[in-house]
mmCIF file of N, CA and C in Angstrom:
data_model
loop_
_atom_site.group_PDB
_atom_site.id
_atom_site.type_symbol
_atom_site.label_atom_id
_atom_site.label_comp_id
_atom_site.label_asym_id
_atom_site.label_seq_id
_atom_site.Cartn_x
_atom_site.Cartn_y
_atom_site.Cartn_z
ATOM 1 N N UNK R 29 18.101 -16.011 72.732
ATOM 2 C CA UNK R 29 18.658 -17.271 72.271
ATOM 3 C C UNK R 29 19.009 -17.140 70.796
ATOM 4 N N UNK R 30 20.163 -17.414 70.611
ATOM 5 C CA UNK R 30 20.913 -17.629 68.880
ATOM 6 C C UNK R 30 20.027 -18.229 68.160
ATOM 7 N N UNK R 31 19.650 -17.655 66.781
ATOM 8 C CA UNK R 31 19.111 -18.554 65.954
ATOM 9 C C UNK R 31 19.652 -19.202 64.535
ATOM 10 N N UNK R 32 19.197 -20.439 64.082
ATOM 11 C CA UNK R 32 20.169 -20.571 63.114
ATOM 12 C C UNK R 32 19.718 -19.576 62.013
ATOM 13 N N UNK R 33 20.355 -19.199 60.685
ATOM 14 C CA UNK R 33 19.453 -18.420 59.499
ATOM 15 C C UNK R 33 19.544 -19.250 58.647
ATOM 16 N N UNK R 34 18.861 -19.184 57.510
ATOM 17 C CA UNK R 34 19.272 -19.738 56.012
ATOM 18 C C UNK R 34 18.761 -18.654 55.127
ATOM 19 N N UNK R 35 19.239 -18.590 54.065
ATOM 20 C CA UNK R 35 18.800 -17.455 53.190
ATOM 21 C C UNK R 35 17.456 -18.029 51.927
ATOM 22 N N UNK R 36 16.137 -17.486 52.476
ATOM 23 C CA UNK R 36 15.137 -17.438 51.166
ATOM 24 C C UNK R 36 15.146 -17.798 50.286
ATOM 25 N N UNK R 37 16.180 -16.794 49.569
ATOM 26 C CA UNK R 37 16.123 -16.718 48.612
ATOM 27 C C UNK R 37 17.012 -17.367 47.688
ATOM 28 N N UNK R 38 18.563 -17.309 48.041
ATOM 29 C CA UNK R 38 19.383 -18.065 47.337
ATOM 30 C C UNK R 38 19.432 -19.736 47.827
ATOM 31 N N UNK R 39 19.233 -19.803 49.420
ATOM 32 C CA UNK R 39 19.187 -21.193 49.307
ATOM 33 C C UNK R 39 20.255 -21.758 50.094
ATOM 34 N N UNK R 40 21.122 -21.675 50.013
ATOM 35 C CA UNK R 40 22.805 -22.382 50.572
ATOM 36 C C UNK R 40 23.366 -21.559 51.232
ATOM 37 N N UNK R 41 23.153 -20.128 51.169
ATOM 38 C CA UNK R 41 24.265 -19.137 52.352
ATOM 39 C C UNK R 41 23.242 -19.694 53.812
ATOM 40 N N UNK R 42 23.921 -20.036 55.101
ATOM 41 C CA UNK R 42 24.053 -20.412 56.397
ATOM 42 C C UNK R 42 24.445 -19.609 57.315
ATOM 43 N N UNK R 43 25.893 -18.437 56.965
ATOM 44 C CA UNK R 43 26.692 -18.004 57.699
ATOM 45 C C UNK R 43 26.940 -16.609 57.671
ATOM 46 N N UNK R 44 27.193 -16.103 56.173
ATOM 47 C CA UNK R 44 27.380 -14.819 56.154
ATOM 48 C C UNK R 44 25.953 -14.003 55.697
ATOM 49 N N UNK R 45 26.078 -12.916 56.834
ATOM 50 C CA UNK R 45 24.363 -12.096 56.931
ATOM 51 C C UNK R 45 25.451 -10.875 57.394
ATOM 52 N N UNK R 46 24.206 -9.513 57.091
ATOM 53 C CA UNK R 46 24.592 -8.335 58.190
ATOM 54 C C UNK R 46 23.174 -8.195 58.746
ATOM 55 N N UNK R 47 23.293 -7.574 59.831
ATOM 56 C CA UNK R 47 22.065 -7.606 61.009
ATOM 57 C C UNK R 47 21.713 -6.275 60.992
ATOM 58 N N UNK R 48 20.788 -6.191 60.418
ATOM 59 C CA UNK R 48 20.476 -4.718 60.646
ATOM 60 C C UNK R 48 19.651 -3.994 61.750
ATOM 61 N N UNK R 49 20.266 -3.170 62.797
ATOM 62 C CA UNK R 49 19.418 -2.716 63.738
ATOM 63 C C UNK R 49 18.480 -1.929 63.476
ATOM 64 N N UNK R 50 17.369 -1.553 63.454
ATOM 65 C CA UNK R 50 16.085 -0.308 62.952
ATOM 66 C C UNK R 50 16.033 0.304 64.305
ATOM 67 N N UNK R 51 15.855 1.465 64.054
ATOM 68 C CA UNK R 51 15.967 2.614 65.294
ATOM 69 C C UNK R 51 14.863 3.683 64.508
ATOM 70 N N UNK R 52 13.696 3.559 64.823
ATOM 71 C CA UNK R 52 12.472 4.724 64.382
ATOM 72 C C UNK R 52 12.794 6.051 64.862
ATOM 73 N N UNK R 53 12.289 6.695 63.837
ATOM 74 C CA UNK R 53 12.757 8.393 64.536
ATOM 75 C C UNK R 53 11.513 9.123 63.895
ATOM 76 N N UNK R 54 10.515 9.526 64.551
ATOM 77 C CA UNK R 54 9.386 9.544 64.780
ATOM 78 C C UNK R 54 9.510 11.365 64.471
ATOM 79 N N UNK R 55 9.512 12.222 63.419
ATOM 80 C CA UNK R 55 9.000 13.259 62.821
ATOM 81 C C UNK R 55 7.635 13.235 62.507
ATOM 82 N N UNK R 56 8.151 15.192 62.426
ATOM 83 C CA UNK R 56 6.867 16.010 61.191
ATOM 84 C C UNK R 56 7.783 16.488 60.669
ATOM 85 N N UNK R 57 7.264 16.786 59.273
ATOM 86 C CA UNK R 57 7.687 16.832 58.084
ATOM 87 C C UNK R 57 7.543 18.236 57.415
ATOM 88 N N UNK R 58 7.921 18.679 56.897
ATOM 89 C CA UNK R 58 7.496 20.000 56.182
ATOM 90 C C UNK R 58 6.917 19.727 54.933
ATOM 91 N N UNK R 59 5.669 19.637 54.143
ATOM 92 C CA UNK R 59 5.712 18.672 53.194
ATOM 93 C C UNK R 59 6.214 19.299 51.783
ATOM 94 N N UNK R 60 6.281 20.613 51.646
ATOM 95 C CA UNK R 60 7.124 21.316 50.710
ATOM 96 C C UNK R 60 8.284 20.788 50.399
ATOM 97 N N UNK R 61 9.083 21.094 51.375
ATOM 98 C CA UNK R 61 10.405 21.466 51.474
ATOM 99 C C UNK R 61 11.195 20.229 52.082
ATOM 100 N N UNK R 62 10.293 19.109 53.094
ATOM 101 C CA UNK R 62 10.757 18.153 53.624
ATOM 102 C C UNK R 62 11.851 18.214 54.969
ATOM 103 N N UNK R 63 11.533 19.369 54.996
ATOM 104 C CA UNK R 63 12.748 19.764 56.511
ATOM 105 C C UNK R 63 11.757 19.470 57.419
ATOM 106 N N UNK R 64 12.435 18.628 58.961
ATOM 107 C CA UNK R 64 12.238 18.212 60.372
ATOM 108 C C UNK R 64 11.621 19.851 60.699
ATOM 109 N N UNK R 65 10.279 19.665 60.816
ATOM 110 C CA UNK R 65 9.722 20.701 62.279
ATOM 111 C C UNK R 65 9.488 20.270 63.298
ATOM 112 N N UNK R 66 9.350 19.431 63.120
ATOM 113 C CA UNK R 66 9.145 18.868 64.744
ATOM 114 C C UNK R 66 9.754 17.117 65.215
ATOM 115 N N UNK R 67 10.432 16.680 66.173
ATOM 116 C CA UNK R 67 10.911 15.472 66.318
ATOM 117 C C UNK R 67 10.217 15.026 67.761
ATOM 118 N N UNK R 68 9.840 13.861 67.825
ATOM 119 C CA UNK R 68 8.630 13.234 68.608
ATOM 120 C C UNK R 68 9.445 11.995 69.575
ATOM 121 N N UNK R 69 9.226 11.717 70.677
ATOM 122 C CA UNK R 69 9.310 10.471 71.122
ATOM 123 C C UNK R 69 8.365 9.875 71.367
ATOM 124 N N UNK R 70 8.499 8.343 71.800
ATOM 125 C CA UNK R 70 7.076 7.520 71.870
ATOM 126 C C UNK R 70 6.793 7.800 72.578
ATOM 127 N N UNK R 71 6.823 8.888 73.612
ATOM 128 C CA UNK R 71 5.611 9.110 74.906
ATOM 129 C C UNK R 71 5.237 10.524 74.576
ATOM 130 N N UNK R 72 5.954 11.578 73.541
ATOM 131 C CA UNK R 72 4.814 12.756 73.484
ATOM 132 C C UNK R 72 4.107 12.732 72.051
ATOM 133 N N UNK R 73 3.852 11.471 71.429
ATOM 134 C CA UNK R 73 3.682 11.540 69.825
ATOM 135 C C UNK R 73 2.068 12.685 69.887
ATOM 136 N N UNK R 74 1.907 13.218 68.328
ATOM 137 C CA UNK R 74 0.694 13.693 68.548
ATOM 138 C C UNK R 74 -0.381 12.655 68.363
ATOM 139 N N UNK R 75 -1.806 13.324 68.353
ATOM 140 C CA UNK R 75 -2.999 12.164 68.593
ATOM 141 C C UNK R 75 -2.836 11.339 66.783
ATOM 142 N N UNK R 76 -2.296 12.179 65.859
ATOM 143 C CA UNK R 76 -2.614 11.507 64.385
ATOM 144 C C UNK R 76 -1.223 10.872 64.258
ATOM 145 N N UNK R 77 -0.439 10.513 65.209
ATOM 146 C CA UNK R 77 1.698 10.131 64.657
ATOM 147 C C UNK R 77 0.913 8.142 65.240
ATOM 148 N N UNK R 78 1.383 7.662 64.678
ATOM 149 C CA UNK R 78 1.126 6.095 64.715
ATOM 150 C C UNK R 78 2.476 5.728 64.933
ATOM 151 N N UNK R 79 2.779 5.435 66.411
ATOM 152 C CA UNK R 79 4.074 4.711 66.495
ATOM 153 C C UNK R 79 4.769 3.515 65.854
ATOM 154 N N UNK R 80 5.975 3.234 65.336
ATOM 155 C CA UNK R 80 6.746 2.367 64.908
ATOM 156 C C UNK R 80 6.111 0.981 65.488
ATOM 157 N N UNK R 81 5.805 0.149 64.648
ATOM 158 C CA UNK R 81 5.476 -1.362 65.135
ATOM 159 C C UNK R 81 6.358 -2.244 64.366
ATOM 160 N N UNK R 82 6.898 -1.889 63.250
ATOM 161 C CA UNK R 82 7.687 -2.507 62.792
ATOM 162 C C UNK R 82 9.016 -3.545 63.342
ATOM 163 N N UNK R 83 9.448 -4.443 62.622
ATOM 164 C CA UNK R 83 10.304 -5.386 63.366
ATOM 165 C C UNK R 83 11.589 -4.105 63.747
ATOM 166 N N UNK R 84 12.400 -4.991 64.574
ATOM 167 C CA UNK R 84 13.222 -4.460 65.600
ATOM 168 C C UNK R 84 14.630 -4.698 64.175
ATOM 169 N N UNK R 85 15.012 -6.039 64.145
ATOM 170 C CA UNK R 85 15.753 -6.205 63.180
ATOM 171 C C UNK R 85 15.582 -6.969 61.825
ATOM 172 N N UNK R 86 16.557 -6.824 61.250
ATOM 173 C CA UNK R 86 16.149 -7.118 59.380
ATOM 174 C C UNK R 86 17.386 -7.659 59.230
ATOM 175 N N UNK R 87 17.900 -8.463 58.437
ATOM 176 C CA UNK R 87 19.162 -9.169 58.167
ATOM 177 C C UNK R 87 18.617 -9.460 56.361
ATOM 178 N N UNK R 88 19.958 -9.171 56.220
ATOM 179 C CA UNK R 88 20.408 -9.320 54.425
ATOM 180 C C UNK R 88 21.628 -10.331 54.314
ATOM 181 N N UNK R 89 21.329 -11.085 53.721
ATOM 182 C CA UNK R 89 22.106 -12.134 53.073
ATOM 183 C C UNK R 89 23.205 -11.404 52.284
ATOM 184 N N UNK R 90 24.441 -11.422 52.884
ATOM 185 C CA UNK R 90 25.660 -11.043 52.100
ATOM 186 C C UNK R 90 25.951 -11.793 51.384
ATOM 187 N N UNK R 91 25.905 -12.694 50.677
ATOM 188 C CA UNK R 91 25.762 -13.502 49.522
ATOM 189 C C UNK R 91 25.072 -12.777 47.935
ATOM 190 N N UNK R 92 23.524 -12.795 48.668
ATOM 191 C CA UNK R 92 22.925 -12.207 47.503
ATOM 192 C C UNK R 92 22.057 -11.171 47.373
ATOM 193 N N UNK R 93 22.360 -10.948 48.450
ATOM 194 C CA UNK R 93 22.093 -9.071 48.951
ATOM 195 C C UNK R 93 20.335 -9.390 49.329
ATOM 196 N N UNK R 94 19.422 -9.952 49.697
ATOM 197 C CA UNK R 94 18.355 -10.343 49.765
ATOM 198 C C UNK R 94 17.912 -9.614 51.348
ATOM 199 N N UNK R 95 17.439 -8.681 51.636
ATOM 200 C CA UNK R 95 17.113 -7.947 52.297
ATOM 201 C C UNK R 95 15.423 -8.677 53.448
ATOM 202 N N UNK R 96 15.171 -8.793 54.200
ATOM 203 C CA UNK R 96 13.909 -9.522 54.687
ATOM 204 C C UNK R 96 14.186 -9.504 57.047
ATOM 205 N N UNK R 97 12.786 -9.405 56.684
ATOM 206 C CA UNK R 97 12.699 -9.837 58.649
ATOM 207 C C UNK R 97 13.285 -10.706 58.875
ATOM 208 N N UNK R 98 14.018 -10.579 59.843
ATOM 209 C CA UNK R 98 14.936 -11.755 60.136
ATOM 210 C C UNK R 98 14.315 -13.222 60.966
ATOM 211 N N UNK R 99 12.692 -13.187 60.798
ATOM 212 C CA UNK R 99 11.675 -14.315 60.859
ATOM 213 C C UNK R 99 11.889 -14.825 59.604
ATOM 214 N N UNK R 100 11.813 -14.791 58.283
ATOM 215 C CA UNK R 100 12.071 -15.109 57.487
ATOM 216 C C UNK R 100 13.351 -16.275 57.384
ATOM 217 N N UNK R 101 14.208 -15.715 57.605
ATOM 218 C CA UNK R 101 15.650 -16.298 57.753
ATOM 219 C C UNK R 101 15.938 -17.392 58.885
ATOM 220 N N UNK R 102 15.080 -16.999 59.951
ATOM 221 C CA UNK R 102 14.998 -18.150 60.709
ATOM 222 C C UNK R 102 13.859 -19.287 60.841
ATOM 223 N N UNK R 103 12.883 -19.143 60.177
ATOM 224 C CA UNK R 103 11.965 -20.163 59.744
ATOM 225 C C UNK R 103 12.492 -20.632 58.884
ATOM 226 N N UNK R 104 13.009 -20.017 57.647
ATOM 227 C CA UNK R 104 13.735 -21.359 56.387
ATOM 228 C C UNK R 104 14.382 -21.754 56.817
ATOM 229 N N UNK R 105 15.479 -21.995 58.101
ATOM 230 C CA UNK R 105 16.324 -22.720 58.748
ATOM 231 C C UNK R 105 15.637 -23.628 59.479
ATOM 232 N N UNK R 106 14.907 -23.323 60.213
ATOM 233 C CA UNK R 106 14.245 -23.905 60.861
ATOM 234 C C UNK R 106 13.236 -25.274 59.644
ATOM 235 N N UNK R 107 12.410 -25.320 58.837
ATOM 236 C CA UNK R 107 11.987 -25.607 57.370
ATOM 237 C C UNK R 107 12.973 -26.856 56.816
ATOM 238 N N UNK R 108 14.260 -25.916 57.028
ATOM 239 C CA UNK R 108 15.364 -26.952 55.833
ATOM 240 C C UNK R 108 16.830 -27.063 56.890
ATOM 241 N N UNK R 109 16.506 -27.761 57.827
ATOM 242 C CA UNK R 109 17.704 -28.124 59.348
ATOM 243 C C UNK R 109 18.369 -29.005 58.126
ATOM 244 N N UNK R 110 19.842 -28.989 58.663
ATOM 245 C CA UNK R 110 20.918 -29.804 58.267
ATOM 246 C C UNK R 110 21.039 -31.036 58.748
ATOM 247 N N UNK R 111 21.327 -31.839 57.983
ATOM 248 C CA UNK R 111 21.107 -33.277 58.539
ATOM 249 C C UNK R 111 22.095 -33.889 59.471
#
């Protein structure tokens, strides 16, 4: 279901947002050098890899560039409804 947004931080943007999709990509690391040795999915992680719980999407206020969970954006709408 659509939700309305309002922006945090500035206050008055309603309309223009970009939606950002998050897509986890679950490595090991080389810690030297930082090169991929190994790349993981969520069903062979090792016993110490802590899967992604993080939100799914994030939306930034194209207005004032204000970056946040897109719970954020829809509770201050929700908070401050238009009359």
């Amino acid at each position: 279901m659509p939700n309305a947004y309002l922006c945090p931080n500035c206050k008055t943007n309603r309309s223009r947002f970009n939606i950002i999709e998050q897509v986890a990509k679950p490595v090991k690391m080389d810690p030297r050098t930082g090169d991929i040795m190994e790349e993981y999915t969520n069903d062979n992680l090792d016993p110490f890899h802590t899967p992604y719980r993080g939100p799914e999407r994030r939306v930034q206020c194209a207005t004032c560039g204000l970056v946040e969970d897109e719970r954020m954006f829809i509770k201050h709408a929700e908070h401050n409804r238009l009359q």
